[in-house]
Amino acid sequence: MELSSTITATWKVCVIGSLLGCLVLLLLNQDNQNITLLAVTNTALEFAAPLPQPDAVNTILNPTHEPSIFSNSTSPPPIAMASMVSEPPQLSNYSKFNGIEKPKEIYHTEKPNVILNVSKVEKPKKKIQKKCNMFDGRWVYKPESKPSYIVQNCPFLEEKMSCQRNGRPDFEYEKWIWEATDCDIPMLNGTDMVERFRNKRVVLVGDSLNRNMWESLACILYSSIPNASTKVEVHSDIKVLKTFFKAKEEYNFTVDFFWSPFLVELNKNHSSGKKVLVLDKLSSNSELWPEADIMLFNSGHWWAQTGSKRAWDMYEYKGKLIKDMPLHIAYKRAMNTWAKWIEKKVDSTKTALFFRSVSAEHKAPQYNQACQYKTKPIMDESYRNLFPKKLIPTIESVIKGMKSQVKYLNITKLSGYRIDAHPSIYRYNDWKIRAKKDIRTLTAYADCGHWCLPGIPDTWNRLFYASLYFDTFDVSSNS
């Protein structure tokens, strides 16, 4: 009995001791867990705090350098580096845990050391590149700039475009460079253009302002051919109103110009005895336009002439003679005739098509003696040219409605500022003799429509080059 009581007492002591031991172990284990969790949490906070606010993250994580949570780099990921310069988060975004601040909604990726607040930070989206409108900008004076060619070395310039040869005393008009508002326009690289034109045919069709552009382009190309032994041909065919420049042998390209100021037929030998503008018939030399790799058209300047300068007496449309018709209606019918011809005769998947907008004259009372003696551009950005307002949206609407892709070189605004760059009285090489005889007549016939070369058409060709070979510029009729 006594032995039984002793065993029972011993058993109770063992049970109680075991229970006490278990309690001690449990308490010790709980402390270690707290210490371990505290260490882990402190490590996470040391890396993540201060966690950047969503706006700061969106600003820093730009689409050109997207942070990758899959990087194997040992360097801190972009969001961790961003946290070094970000404002600390507000405490309202945190909750209490074991006496320390813990960020809400912490997301741990499979890769270590990356912490993202997924409720507030979105992965940045790639920016959709918006094409630049290179026709919106300003002229910037750069005294160090030089023309793309030397006048004396270019055989293509007409007398009326050769202001330097004719004795214009100032050259400042050559030192203004067009800069777009939202992007950089590449300068025309003549050597590159010569290479790109290899074995190609380029056709320009239109009025004397497109010939102005053709002369500029021919001078640039001619001056850029590196091989001095390359043969170059220049021909004018009055019968088909064609002028062309051909680089033979290794380059084998031609740049043609066809005279057609209306793009449609002007019949000066009509049976009625009148000069008739046939709105639904293309120019007779149009048979020679196709089979080109690049085509550039213009029509506008001659449509705006009035009085004795107007080239036609009557219109013809659908076989009927019409004496009077709103100008924009006649222009639209003619441009629709051209558009239908393009879609029927030209494969726009093989031929690059362009239409150059109008370049208005600077000859009106508010310009104070028109363009003569002007040596600086118009600096008033609110300036608008006086070209008939309805004609410009008319051609833009026609181009927009075409199935064929036609790029629109909208040079109207940028050219309008350049009242200083016309030949003026320097269109004649004998202007001094003319001035002595009758200065008033010379001034009255100052050329405020064409452009000196080198000059503004060089800029047109620069934009032509950029729109041909760089896909970052908007050359739609909406630009």
Tab-separated table of C-alpha atoms in Angstrom:
chain	number	residue	atom	x	y	z
A	1	MET	CA	0.000	0.000	0.000
A	2	GLU	CA	2.799	2.373	0.919
A	3	LEU	CA	4.688	1.361	-2.224
A	4	SER	CA	1.621	1.971	-4.339
A	5	SER	CA	1.214	5.472	-2.885
A	6	THR	CA	4.867	6.224	-3.572
A	7	ILE	CA	4.541	5.173	-7.214
A	8	THR	CA	1.413	7.236	-7.619
A	9	ALA	CA	3.130	10.309	-6.172
A	10	THR	CA	6.151	9.796	-8.373
A	11	TRP	CA	3.938	9.476	-11.448
A	12	LYS	CA	2.147	12.710	-10.581
A	13	VAL	CA	5.478	14.500	-10.166
A	14	CYS	CA	6.623	13.196	-13.600
A	15	VAL	CA	3.422	14.244	-15.269
A	16	ILE	CA	3.568	17.680	-13.686
A	17	GLY	CA	7.273	18.002	-14.631
A	18	SER	CA	6.560	16.962	-18.175
A	19	LEU	CA	3.763	19.483	-18.449
A	20	LEU	CA	5.979	22.231	-17.054
A	21	GLY	CA	8.762	21.264	-19.476
A	22	CYS	CA	6.389	21.377	-22.407
A	23	LEU	CA	5.138	24.772	-21.338
A	24	VAL	CA	8.713	26.078	-21.121
A	25	LEU	CA	9.521	24.704	-24.578
A	26	LEU	CA	6.373	26.206	-26.045
A	27	LEU	CA	7.174	29.581	-24.535
A	28	LEU	CA	10.746	29.463	-25.841
A	29	ASN	CA	9.578	28.445	-29.320
A	30	GLN	CA	7.022	31.260	-29.430
A	31	ASP	CA	9.728	33.821	-28.603
A	32	ASN	CA	11.944	32.465	-31.347
A	33	GLN	CA	9.084	32.684	-33.846
A	34	ASN	CA	8.476	36.305	-32.900
A	35	ILE	CA	12.167	37.069	-33.277
A	36	THR	CA	12.326	35.339	-36.662
A	37	LEU	CA	9.173	37.033	-37.984
A	38	LEU	CA	10.367	40.362	-36.689
A	39	ALA	CA	13.672	39.900	-38.512
A	40	VAL	CA	11.970	38.935	-41.764
A	41	THR	CA	9.521	41.823	-41.587
A	42	ASN	CA	12.296	44.298	-40.804
A	43	THR	CA	14.275	43.013	-43.804
A	44	ALA	CA	11.290	43.495	-46.105
A	45	LEU	CA	10.650	46.997	-44.834
A	46	GLU	CA	14.290	47.967	-45.097
A	47	PHE	CA	14.119	47.093	-48.820
A	48	ALA	CA	10.668	48.447	-49.596
A	49	ALA	CA	10.411	51.577	-47.486
A	50	PRO	CA	9.841	54.260	-48.366
A	51	LEU	CA	7.450	52.719	-50.908
A	52	PRO	CA	6.778	55.205	-53.757
A	53	GLN	CA	3.324	56.576	-54.330
A	54	PRO	CA	1.542	55.441	-57.511
A	55	ASP	CA	2.046	58.758	-59.333
A	56	ALA	CA	5.757	58.725	-58.641
A	57	VAL	CA	6.072	55.152	-59.840
A	58	ASN	CA	4.191	55.881	-63.070
A	59	THR	CA	6.476	58.831	-63.707
A	60	ILE	CA	9.696	56.937	-63.117
A	61	LEU	CA	8.738	53.719	-64.861
A	62	ASN	CA	8.529	55.099	-68.369
A	63	PRO	CA	7.757	52.886	-71.359
A	64	THR	CA	11.232	53.228	-72.787
A	65	HIS	CA	12.698	51.408	-69.744
A	66	GLU	CA	10.099	49.052	-68.339
A	67	PRO	CA	11.020	47.411	-65.036
A	68	SER	CA	11.187	43.647	-65.275
A	69	ILE	CA	10.321	41.461	-62.316
A	70	PHE	CA	12.000	38.579	-64.146
A	71	SER	CA	15.448	40.108	-64.188
A	72	ASN	CA	18.364	37.940	-63.054
A	73	SER	CA	20.436	40.990	-62.241
A	74	THR	CA	21.930	41.218	-58.739
A	75	SER	CA	21.307	44.961	-58.761
A	76	PRO	CA	18.179	46.314	-57.060
A	77	PRO	CA	15.223	46.265	-59.454
A	78	PRO	CA	13.999	49.623	-60.836
A	79	ILE	CA	11.207	49.993	-58.272
A	80	ALA	CA	13.645	49.555	-55.392
A	81	MET	CA	15.975	52.143	-56.877
A	82	ALA	CA	13.031	54.440	-57.431
A	83	SER	CA	12.162	54.210	-53.751
A	84	MET	CA	15.422	55.931	-52.911
A	85	VAL	CA	14.192	59.184	-54.405
A	86	SER	CA	10.455	58.886	-53.849
A	87	GLU	CA	8.454	60.588	-51.142
A	88	PRO	CA	7.721	58.256	-48.160
A	89	PRO	CA	4.209	56.803	-48.089
A	90	GLN	CA	1.562	58.109	-45.741
A	91	LEU	CA	1.047	56.078	-42.528
A	92	SER	CA	-2.605	55.663	-43.404
A	93	ASN	CA	-1.480	53.092	-45.981
A	94	TYR	CA	0.031	50.908	-43.239
A	95	SER	CA	-1.326	48.603	-40.511
A	96	LYS	CA	0.109	47.576	-37.138
A	97	PHE	CA	1.727	44.149	-36.775
A	98	ASN	CA	3.718	43.185	-33.678
A	99	GLY	CA	4.518	46.786	-32.937
A	100	ILE	CA	5.941	47.707	-36.373
A	101	GLU	CA	4.444	49.261	-39.503
A	102	LYS	CA	3.670	46.788	-42.290
A	103	PRO	CA	2.558	47.890	-45.790
A	104	LYS	CA	-0.875	46.761	-46.813
A	105	GLU	CA	-1.310	44.300	-49.679
A	106	ILE	CA	2.329	43.365	-50.148
A	107	TYR	CA	2.744	41.018	-53.073
A	108	HIS	CA	5.780	38.719	-53.111
A	109	THR	CA	6.796	37.463	-56.543
A	110	GLU	CA	8.632	34.231	-57.139
A	111	LYS	CA	11.835	36.224	-57.618
A	112	PRO	CA	13.272	37.493	-54.290
A	113	ASN	CA	13.630	41.132	-53.281
A	114	VAL	CA	10.732	42.441	-55.402
A	115	ILE	CA	7.790	44.061	-53.646
A	116	LEU	CA	4.915	45.587	-55.569
A	117	ASN	CA	1.788	47.273	-54.268
A	118	VAL	CA	-0.442	45.579	-56.803
A	119	SER	CA	-3.569	47.444	-55.744
A	120	LYS	CA	-2.099	50.808	-56.709
A	121	VAL	CA	0.709	50.258	-59.231
A	122	GLU	CA	-0.052	49.110	-62.762
A	123	LYS	CA	2.525	47.874	-65.180
A	124	PRO	CA	3.247	50.825	-67.470
A	125	LYS	CA	1.816	50.568	-70.942
A	126	LYS	CA	3.920	51.191	-74.012
A	127	LYS	CA	3.369	54.582	-75.552
A	128	ILE	CA	1.752	54.628	-78.960
A	129	GLN	CA	4.095	56.705	-81.078
A	130	LYS	CA	2.158	59.612	-82.526
A	131	LYS	CA	3.508	60.741	-85.865
A	132	CYS	CA	4.960	64.224	-85.866
A	133	ASN	CA	3.392	67.040	-87.868
A	134	MET	CA	6.533	68.461	-89.449
A	135	PHE	CA	4.533	71.242	-91.131
A	136	ASP	CA	3.779	72.877	-87.769
A	137	GLY	CA	6.733	74.828	-86.449
A	138	ARG	CA	8.776	77.979	-86.894
A	139	TRP	CA	11.692	79.437	-88.815
A	140	VAL	CA	14.904	79.694	-86.797
A	141	TYR	CA	17.791	81.930	-87.838
A	142	LYS	CA	21.104	80.043	-87.941
A	143	PRO	CA	23.928	82.242	-89.235
A	144	GLU	CA	26.267	79.268	-89.628
A	145	SER	CA	23.958	77.343	-91.978
A	146	LYS	CA	24.926	76.871	-95.612
A	147	PRO	CA	22.912	75.934	-98.714
A	148	SER	CA	22.883	72.356	-100.019
A	149	TYR	CA	24.540	73.399	-103.268
A	150	ILE	CA	26.581	76.169	-104.846
A	151	VAL	CA	24.641	78.234	-107.373
A	152	GLN	CA	27.554	78.601	-109.760
A	153	ASN	CA	27.899	74.808	-109.996
A	154	CYS	CA	24.253	74.072	-110.807
A	155	PRO	CA	23.230	74.145	-114.487
A	156	PHE	CA	19.474	73.845	-113.892
A	157	LEU	CA	18.488	77.247	-112.519
A	158	GLU	CA	16.319	79.579	-114.571
A	159	GLU	CA	17.205	83.236	-114.640
A	160	LYS	CA	14.210	84.236	-112.517
A	161	MET	CA	15.220	81.864	-109.690
A	162	SER	CA	18.909	82.835	-109.719
A	163	CYS	CA	18.794	85.738	-107.297
A	164	GLN	CA	22.505	85.556	-106.467
A	165	ARG	CA	23.584	85.494	-110.098
A	166	ASN	CA	21.269	88.412	-110.779
A	167	GLY	CA	22.929	90.517	-108.083
A	168	ARG	CA	20.733	90.266	-104.988
A	169	PRO	CA	22.992	91.852	-102.340
A	170	ASP	CA	21.735	90.074	-99.196
A	171	PHE	CA	22.010	86.358	-98.367
A	172	GLU	CA	20.328	86.249	-94.961
A	173	TYR	CA	17.216	84.590	-96.411
A	174	GLU	CA	19.346	81.439	-96.915
A	175	LYS	CA	20.109	81.141	-93.198
A	176	TRP	CA	16.643	80.410	-91.831
A	177	ILE	CA	15.945	76.766	-90.974
A	178	TRP	CA	12.475	75.280	-90.526
A	179	GLU	CA	12.071	73.478	-87.188
A	180	ALA	CA	9.010	71.419	-86.305
A	181	THR	CA	7.293	71.987	-82.970
A	182	ASP	CA	7.297	68.401	-81.696
A	183	CYS	CA	10.205	66.641	-83.395
A	184	ASP	CA	13.488	66.914	-85.243
A	185	ILE	CA	13.324	66.836	-89.025
A	186	PRO	CA	16.389	65.243	-90.617
A	187	MET	CA	18.396	67.432	-92.923
A	188	LEU	CA	18.336	66.345	-96.547
A	189	ASN	CA	21.291	64.066	-97.155
A	190	GLY	CA	21.920	64.462	-100.880
A	191	THR	CA	24.375	61.561	-101.060
A	192	ASP	CA	21.837	59.273	-99.410
A	193	MET	CA	19.089	60.475	-101.730
A	194	VAL	CA	21.231	59.802	-104.810
A	195	GLU	CA	21.762	56.235	-103.605
A	196	ARG	CA	18.064	55.731	-102.880
A	197	PHE	CA	17.127	57.059	-106.328
A	198	ARG	CA	19.402	54.518	-108.027
A	199	ASN	CA	17.565	52.896	-110.994
A	200	LYS	CA	14.408	54.904	-110.270
A	201	ARG	CA	12.234	57.392	-112.106
A	202	VAL	CA	10.910	60.442	-110.270
A	203	VAL	CA	8.173	62.562	-111.847
A	204	LEU	CA	7.029	66.049	-110.829
A	205	VAL	CA	3.924	67.465	-112.501
A	206	GLY	CA	2.410	70.908	-112.075
A	207	ASP	CA	3.044	74.624	-112.470
A	208	SER	CA	6.171	76.785	-112.328
A	209	LEU	CA	6.325	76.409	-108.554
A	210	ASN	CA	6.738	72.673	-108.987
A	211	ARG	CA	9.411	73.461	-111.563
A	212	ASN	CA	10.935	75.685	-108.851
A	213	MET	CA	10.968	72.576	-106.633
A	214	TRP	CA	12.325	70.417	-109.468
A	215	GLU	CA	15.234	72.818	-110.039
A	216	SER	CA	16.053	72.712	-106.333
A	217	LEU	CA	15.950	68.903	-106.286
A	218	ALA	CA	18.053	68.634	-109.448
A	219	CYS	CA	20.688	70.959	-107.969
A	220	ILE	CA	20.809	68.968	-104.722
A	221	LEU	CA	21.182	65.632	-106.547
A	222	TYR	CA	23.643	66.960	-109.098
A	223	SER	CA	25.848	68.391	-106.337
A	224	SER	CA	25.695	65.120	-104.378
A	225	ILE	CA	26.854	62.681	-107.063
A	226	PRO	CA	30.275	61.636	-105.756
A	227	ASN	CA	31.613	60.320	-109.051
A	228	ALA	CA	32.712	63.294	-111.104
A	229	SER	CA	32.796	61.164	-114.260
A	230	THR	CA	29.079	60.342	-114.064
A	231	LYS	CA	27.298	61.639	-117.131
A	232	VAL	CA	24.296	63.876	-116.614
A	233	GLU	CA	21.760	64.806	-119.288
A	234	VAL	CA	19.392	67.765	-119.175
A	235	HIS	CA	16.720	68.059	-121.842
A	236	SER	CA	13.690	70.224	-122.462
A	237	ASP	CA	10.969	69.065	-124.826
A	238	ILE	CA	8.605	71.932	-125.591
A	239	LYS	CA	6.218	69.651	-127.437
A	240	VAL	CA	5.332	67.601	-124.359
A	241	LEU	CA	6.340	70.349	-121.911
A	242	LYS	CA	8.908	68.100	-120.295
A	243	THR	CA	12.250	68.769	-118.652
A	244	PHE	CA	14.360	65.979	-117.242
A	245	PHE	CA	17.629	65.365	-115.505
A	246	LYS	CA	19.226	61.949	-115.935
A	247	ALA	CA	22.167	60.532	-114.048
A	248	LYS	CA	23.570	57.846	-116.320
A	249	GLU	CA	25.759	54.803	-115.863
A	250	GLU	CA	25.974	53.522	-112.293
A	251	TYR	CA	23.078	55.590	-110.857
A	252	ASN	CA	20.678	55.380	-113.781
A	253	PHE	CA	17.892	57.568	-112.395
A	254	THR	CA	15.818	60.316	-113.969
A	255	VAL	CA	13.921	63.226	-112.440
A	256	ASP	CA	11.247	64.496	-114.852
A	257	PHE	CA	9.176	67.651	-114.738
A	258	PHE	CA	5.974	67.988	-116.773
A	259	TRP	CA	4.321	71.368	-117.165
A	260	SER	CA	0.615	71.109	-116.336
A	261	PRO	CA	-0.567	73.971	-114.096
A	262	PHE	CA	-4.180	72.759	-113.924
A	263	LEU	CA	-3.510	68.998	-114.259
A	264	VAL	CA	-6.491	69.034	-116.628
A	265	GLU	CA	-6.553	70.151	-120.255
A	266	LEU	CA	-6.424	73.844	-121.206
A	267	ASN	CA	-7.621	73.977	-124.804
A	268	LYS	CA	-6.391	77.195	-126.410
A	269	ASN	CA	-7.604	76.124	-129.851
A	270	HIS	CA	-11.215	75.357	-129.030
A	271	SER	CA	-13.736	75.523	-131.854
A	272	SER	CA	-15.521	78.284	-129.983
A	273	GLY	CA	-12.507	80.526	-130.341
A	274	LYS	CA	-12.217	80.702	-126.571
A	275	LYS	CA	-9.604	79.364	-124.206
A	276	VAL	CA	-11.441	76.501	-122.537
A	277	LEU	CA	-10.475	74.695	-119.340
A	278	VAL	CA	-11.761	71.120	-119.732
A	279	LEU	CA	-12.500	69.943	-116.195
A	280	ASP	CA	-13.052	66.262	-116.962
A	281	LYS	CA	-10.060	65.648	-119.234
A	282	LEU	CA	-6.497	65.288	-118.010
A	283	SER	CA	-3.580	67.142	-119.648
A	284	SER	CA	-2.447	65.749	-122.987
A	285	ASN	CA	1.040	64.983	-121.652
A	286	SER	CA	-0.477	62.752	-118.922
A	287	GLU	CA	0.253	59.742	-121.145
A	288	LEU	CA	3.921	60.223	-120.233
A	289	TRP	CA	3.442	60.440	-116.464
A	290	PRO	CA	3.017	56.756	-115.458
A	291	GLU	CA	5.623	54.066	-114.838
A	292	ALA	CA	7.370	56.146	-112.217
A	293	ASP	CA	8.605	55.072	-108.792
A	294	ILE	CA	7.815	58.437	-107.200
A	295	MET	CA	5.274	61.036	-108.368
A	296	LEU	CA	4.678	64.513	-106.963
A	297	PHE	CA	1.858	66.774	-108.171
A	298	ASN	CA	0.655	70.294	-107.505
A	299	SER	CA	-2.057	72.581	-108.830
A	300	GLY	CA	-3.413	75.765	-107.331
A	301	HIS	CA	-1.464	78.893	-108.193
A	302	TRP	CA	-2.965	79.331	-111.661
A	303	TRP	CA	-6.482	78.737	-110.416
A	304	ALA	CA	-6.274	81.824	-108.216
A	305	GLN	CA	-5.373	84.271	-111.005
A	306	THR	CA	-7.924	86.938	-111.879
A	307	GLY	CA	-8.512	89.539	-114.559
A	308	SER	CA	-6.095	89.534	-117.478
A	309	LYS	CA	-3.918	86.926	-115.735
A	310	ARG	CA	-6.655	84.301	-115.793
A	311	ALA	CA	-5.667	81.659	-118.345
A	312	TRP	CA	-9.168	80.536	-119.456
A	313	ASP	CA	-12.328	82.142	-120.791
A	314	MET	CA	-14.771	79.288	-120.195
A	315	TYR	CA	-15.079	75.882	-118.589
A	316	GLU	CA	-16.107	72.659	-120.248
A	317	TYR	CA	-17.665	69.862	-118.219
A	318	LYS	CA	-19.468	66.769	-119.533
A	319	GLY	CA	-19.398	68.204	-123.049
A	320	LYS	CA	-21.029	71.510	-122.122
A	321	LEU	CA	-19.433	74.958	-122.140
A	322	ILE	CA	-19.954	76.913	-118.931
A	323	LYS	CA	-19.032	80.564	-118.621
A	324	ASP	CA	-19.389	81.018	-114.889
A	325	MET	CA	-18.859	78.505	-112.117
A	326	PRO	CA	-17.789	78.920	-108.478
A	327	LEU	CA	-14.029	78.535	-108.449
A	328	HIS	CA	-13.941	75.853	-105.749
A	329	ILE	CA	-16.505	73.765	-107.675
A	330	ALA	CA	-14.428	73.935	-110.864
A	331	TYR	CA	-11.285	73.100	-108.895
A	332	LYS	CA	-12.958	70.138	-107.191
A	333	ARG	CA	-14.158	68.702	-110.509
A	334	ALA	CA	-10.676	69.019	-111.990
A	335	MET	CA	-8.994	67.447	-108.958
A	336	ASN	CA	-11.516	64.600	-108.996
A	337	THR	CA	-10.543	63.987	-112.632
A	338	TRP	CA	-6.901	63.753	-111.524
A	339	ALA	CA	-7.795	61.485	-108.574
A	340	LYS	CA	-9.739	59.058	-110.801
A	341	TRP	CA	-6.792	58.918	-113.205
A	342	ILE	CA	-4.417	58.104	-110.327
A	343	GLU	CA	-6.616	55.257	-109.109
A	344	LYS	CA	-6.988	53.858	-112.612
A	345	LYS	CA	-3.444	54.277	-113.945
A	346	VAL	CA	-1.103	54.184	-110.942
A	347	ASP	CA	-0.478	51.327	-108.506
A	348	SER	CA	0.065	53.122	-105.199
A	349	THR	CA	1.610	49.972	-103.688
A	350	LYS	CA	4.493	50.354	-106.143
A	351	THR	CA	4.570	54.114	-106.690
A	352	ALA	CA	4.983	56.673	-103.886
A	353	LEU	CA	2.419	59.445	-104.496
A	354	PHE	CA	2.568	63.031	-103.233
A	355	PHE	CA	0.559	66.208	-103.656
A	356	ARG	CA	2.175	69.511	-102.645
A	357	SER	CA	-0.091	72.212	-101.271
A	358	VAL	CA	-0.242	75.795	-102.541
A	359	SER	CA	2.446	78.398	-102.051
A	360	ALA	CA	0.720	81.768	-101.992
A	361	GLU	CA	2.021	85.048	-103.368
A	362	HIS	CA	3.026	87.951	-101.116
A	363	LYS	CA	1.630	90.694	-103.250
A	364	ALA	CA	-1.041	92.733	-101.513
A	365	PRO	CA	-1.371	96.276	-100.083
A	366	GLN	CA	-0.932	95.185	-96.461
A	367	TYR	CA	2.551	93.861	-97.257
A	368	ASN	CA	3.824	97.371	-98.001
A	369	GLN	CA	5.320	97.287	-101.495
A	370	ALA	CA	4.756	93.522	-101.620
A	371	CYS	CA	7.894	91.419	-101.215
A	372	GLN	CA	10.569	93.734	-102.613
A	373	TYR	CA	13.204	94.959	-100.180
A	374	LYS	CA	12.027	92.505	-97.493
A	375	THR	CA	14.954	90.832	-95.735
A	376	LYS	CA	13.246	89.073	-92.820
A	377	PRO	CA	10.396	86.556	-92.547
A	378	ILE	CA	6.969	87.496	-91.243
A	379	MET	CA	7.256	86.915	-87.507
A	380	ASP	CA	3.554	87.198	-86.702
A	381	GLU	CA	2.409	83.611	-86.084
A	382	SER	CA	-1.204	84.618	-86.630
A	383	TYR	CA	-0.403	85.381	-90.278
A	384	ARG	CA	-2.648	83.676	-92.842
A	385	ASN	CA	-2.043	83.756	-96.599
A	386	LEU	CA	-4.553	85.271	-98.985
A	387	PHE	CA	-4.983	82.241	-101.224
A	388	PRO	CA	-8.692	81.513	-101.892
A	389	LYS	CA	-9.811	79.830	-98.698
A	390	LYS	CA	-12.059	77.203	-100.243
A	391	LEU	CA	-9.434	75.725	-102.560
A	392	ILE	CA	-7.182	74.351	-99.822
A	393	PRO	CA	-9.855	72.279	-98.010
A	394	THR	CA	-11.138	71.193	-101.429
A	395	ILE	CA	-7.934	69.399	-102.439
A	396	GLU	CA	-7.497	68.029	-98.913
A	397	SER	CA	-10.994	66.550	-99.110
A	398	VAL	CA	-10.297	65.001	-102.523
A	399	ILE	CA	-7.076	63.374	-101.293
A	400	LYS	CA	-8.727	62.116	-98.127
A	401	GLY	CA	-11.449	60.424	-100.179
A	402	MET	CA	-9.042	58.584	-102.480
A	403	LYS	CA	-8.479	54.841	-102.247
A	404	SER	CA	-4.871	55.293	-103.297
A	405	GLN	CA	-2.495	56.526	-100.619
A	406	VAL	CA	-1.374	60.050	-101.490
A	407	LYS	CA	0.902	61.891	-99.077
A	408	TYR	CA	0.125	65.586	-98.649
A	409	LEU	CA	3.092	67.970	-98.432
A	410	ASN	CA	1.392	70.817	-96.615
A	411	ILE	CA	3.933	73.595	-97.159
A	412	THR	CA	1.401	76.461	-97.291
A	413	LYS	CA	1.825	77.816	-93.759
A	414	LEU	CA	5.607	77.518	-93.514
A	415	SER	CA	6.079	79.160	-96.924
A	416	GLY	CA	3.652	81.942	-96.064
A	417	TYR	CA	6.010	83.408	-93.454
A	418	ARG	CA	8.844	83.821	-95.972
A	419	ILE	CA	8.054	87.127	-97.638
A	420	ASP	CA	11.812	87.765	-97.695
A	421	ALA	CA	12.782	84.846	-99.962
A	422	HIS	CA	11.162	85.729	-103.317
A	423	PRO	CA	13.142	86.845	-106.376
A	424	SER	CA	11.341	90.213	-106.272
A	425	ILE	CA	13.131	92.610	-108.631
A	426	TYR	CA	16.103	90.225	-108.776
A	427	ARG	CA	14.311	87.885	-111.163
A	428	TYR	CA	16.075	89.773	-113.967
A	429	ASN	CA	19.822	89.806	-114.460
A	430	ASP	CA	19.493	93.298	-115.943
A	431	TRP	CA	17.368	94.672	-113.097
A	432	LYS	CA	19.706	97.649	-112.625
A	433	ILE	CA	19.178	98.767	-116.219
A	434	ARG	CA	15.443	98.280	-115.874
A	435	ALA	CA	15.434	100.251	-112.628
A	436	LYS	CA	17.127	103.228	-114.283
A	437	LYS	CA	14.574	103.213	-117.091
A	438	ASP	CA	11.436	102.800	-114.980
A	439	ILE	CA	11.656	101.834	-111.317
A	440	ARG	CA	7.880	101.894	-110.930
A	441	THR	CA	7.332	99.314	-113.663
A	442	LEU	CA	10.114	97.131	-112.273
A	443	THR	CA	8.561	97.280	-108.806
A	444	ALA	CA	5.095	96.572	-110.149
A	445	TYR	CA	6.358	93.390	-111.801
A	446	ALA	CA	8.415	92.199	-108.848
A	447	ASP	CA	8.181	88.420	-108.567
A	448	CYS	CA	6.533	87.645	-105.228
A	449	GLY	CA	5.343	84.180	-106.215
A	450	HIS	CA	8.421	82.138	-107.128
A	451	TRP	CA	11.366	81.546	-104.805
A	452	CYS	CA	15.073	82.295	-104.941
A	453	LEU	CA	17.351	79.277	-105.164
A	454	PRO	CA	18.918	78.230	-102.908
A	455	GLY	CA	15.841	78.926	-100.814
A	456	ILE	CA	12.404	77.757	-99.715
A	457	PRO	CA	12.005	74.911	-102.254
A	458	ASP	CA	15.099	73.331	-100.654
A	459	THR	CA	13.027	73.069	-97.473
A	460	TRP	CA	10.141	71.543	-99.452
A	461	ASN	CA	12.561	68.919	-100.737
A	462	ARG	CA	13.869	68.325	-97.236
A	463	LEU	CA	10.300	67.556	-96.101
A	464	PHE	CA	9.791	65.475	-99.245
A	465	TYR	CA	12.912	63.466	-98.348
A	466	ALA	CA	11.795	63.006	-94.741
A	467	SER	CA	8.327	61.828	-95.727
A	468	LEU	CA	9.770	59.447	-98.338
A	469	TYR	CA	12.254	57.652	-96.135
A	470	PHE	CA	11.286	58.230	-92.494
A	471	ASP	CA	8.045	56.815	-91.111
A	472	THR	CA	7.727	59.151	-88.127
A	473	PHE	CA	6.074	62.089	-89.873
A	474	ASP	CA	2.395	62.704	-90.522
A	475	VAL	CA	1.852	63.571	-94.175
A	476	SER	CA	-1.866	62.955	-94.335
A	477	SER	CA	-4.285	65.609	-95.598
A	478	ASN	CA	-5.349	66.098	-91.948
A	479	SER	CA	-1.940	67.322	-90.744
